[in-house]
Each structure stands twice: as structure tokens, then as C-alpha cells.
XYZ file of C-alpha atoms in Angstrom:
121
model
C 62.133 12.410 87.267
C 61.951 15.731 85.452
C 60.284 15.886 82.081
C 62.339 17.793 79.521
C 60.352 20.377 77.567
C 61.165 20.179 73.894
C 61.699 23.512 72.164
C 61.816 24.066 68.418
C 62.974 27.127 66.544
C 60.759 27.814 63.550
C 62.556 29.833 60.851
C 61.258 31.548 57.709
C 63.959 32.386 55.154
C 63.734 34.473 52.019
C 64.575 32.177 49.127
C 66.523 34.743 47.096
C 68.556 36.495 49.796
C 68.721 33.636 52.354
C 67.918 36.172 55.083
C 65.890 35.207 58.127
C 62.523 36.913 57.653
C 60.946 35.717 60.885
C 61.315 33.093 63.591
C 59.291 31.670 66.437
C 60.434 29.618 69.408
C 57.867 27.086 70.582
C 56.969 23.424 70.439
C 56.388 21.331 67.331
C 52.640 21.832 67.218
C 50.397 23.251 64.529
C 49.718 26.213 66.831
C 53.436 27.124 66.760
C 53.375 26.972 62.969
C 50.387 29.333 62.928
C 52.189 31.719 65.271
C 55.211 31.829 62.948
C 52.871 32.488 60.012
C 51.259 35.404 61.866
C 54.700 36.915 62.547
C 55.635 37.066 58.866
C 55.697 40.510 57.243
C 52.634 41.133 55.076
C 54.593 41.079 51.811
C 55.715 37.494 52.403
C 52.265 36.030 53.075
C 51.487 35.674 49.355
C 54.917 34.308 48.394
C 55.527 30.645 47.659
C 56.805 28.675 50.634
C 58.306 25.217 51.064
C 58.561 22.875 54.032
C 59.300 19.263 54.758
C 56.539 16.704 55.105
C 55.918 17.331 58.792
C 52.182 17.364 59.577
C 52.335 20.604 61.589
C 52.649 22.450 58.274
C 49.123 21.363 57.263
C 47.786 24.660 58.647
C 49.559 26.719 55.946
C 47.545 27.859 52.905
C 47.781 25.264 50.111
C 47.654 27.994 47.431
C 51.151 29.221 48.288
C 52.654 26.433 50.388
C 54.222 23.244 49.060
C 55.396 20.308 51.160
C 58.500 18.744 49.624
C 60.834 15.876 50.443
C 64.480 16.219 51.366
C 65.580 15.072 47.917
C 64.347 18.340 46.350
C 66.814 20.468 48.314
C 64.251 23.234 48.885
C 64.583 23.070 52.689
C 68.259 22.114 52.915
C 69.512 25.676 53.371
C 67.604 26.165 56.616
C 69.126 23.120 58.265
C 72.571 22.925 56.679
C 73.737 26.510 56.416
C 71.733 28.434 58.968
C 71.560 26.021 61.864
C 74.440 23.559 61.605
C 77.183 25.840 60.361
C 76.324 29.217 61.813
C 74.458 28.279 64.965
C 76.310 25.134 65.951
C 75.689 25.765 69.638
C 72.153 24.490 69.139
C 73.123 21.086 67.768
C 75.841 20.104 70.216
C 75.170 17.192 72.500
C 75.931 19.230 75.595
C 73.475 21.823 76.876
C 75.325 24.963 75.849
C 72.331 27.262 75.577
C 70.060 28.886 78.104
C 67.135 26.929 79.483
C 65.092 30.109 79.724
C 62.927 30.644 76.653
C 63.291 34.419 77.004
C 67.097 34.222 76.845
C 66.963 31.747 73.971
C 64.719 34.176 72.101
C 67.148 37.068 72.666
C 70.133 34.942 71.669
C 68.462 33.801 68.449
C 67.362 37.366 67.656
C 71.004 38.452 67.877
C 72.041 35.491 65.731
C 69.397 36.373 63.098
C 70.600 39.982 63.023
C 74.216 38.969 62.378
C 73.189 36.277 59.891
C 71.160 38.823 57.907
C 74.094 41.269 57.906
C 76.316 38.573 56.417
C 73.753 37.923 53.683
C 73.733 41.595 52.696
C 77.487 41.883 52.305
């Protein structure tokens, strides 16, 4: 029996503009979280950030990062607006996306570009 490799898309959004600042496609490990953090533009490294209570976020600096529950609404925009409404292909039950990580990366890069254009206008 084949083991299915789980892939997660890590997204960093700007709180004011709701634009996708950076993303990383990997697993759910702390190493993936660190790789997303290293991809952020320098100006965003000192900004306040919020995440859910997932333990992979423990690697982020506690001076600027705050782990919050779902009831605060600080992380709702990432899941509700960005993923479910605009990128619904990723949450369907059928496999409607490429199994190749390279193609998934290109597809999400195109999605992020169009999503950011919508935020500007």
C-alpha cells in the first residue's frame, strides 16, 4: 500500500492589505515553519505575527509572534477568504491538483499573484 505524503501550504499575509507576502509548500514540521520565516521580506521580520496554537509555530520569535485561538479571529482570513473561497480546488475531496510539488508551487505562485492583484484594486 502506498503511503500518501501530506503537503501543507504555509502562507504569510499582510494584516492591513490582506496580500500574500510569502508562502512555502512543505510538511507540517517546525523546519517548514522556519523555511517560511526565512522567505519573508526583511521588512516583515519585525512586524507582529499571529498563528493558531499549532506547536510547529514554537520556532518563531516570541517578541513579535503571538499564538492565538480561533475565537480571536486573527487567523480566520487565511483559512476562510484565501483558501476556501479563492482557492477552492485545494479543499475539494477529489484530487484536483497536481501531485508534483513543483507544479503545485507554480500553481500557487500564480494564485498568489492574482490574489494580490485583487487586493490592490
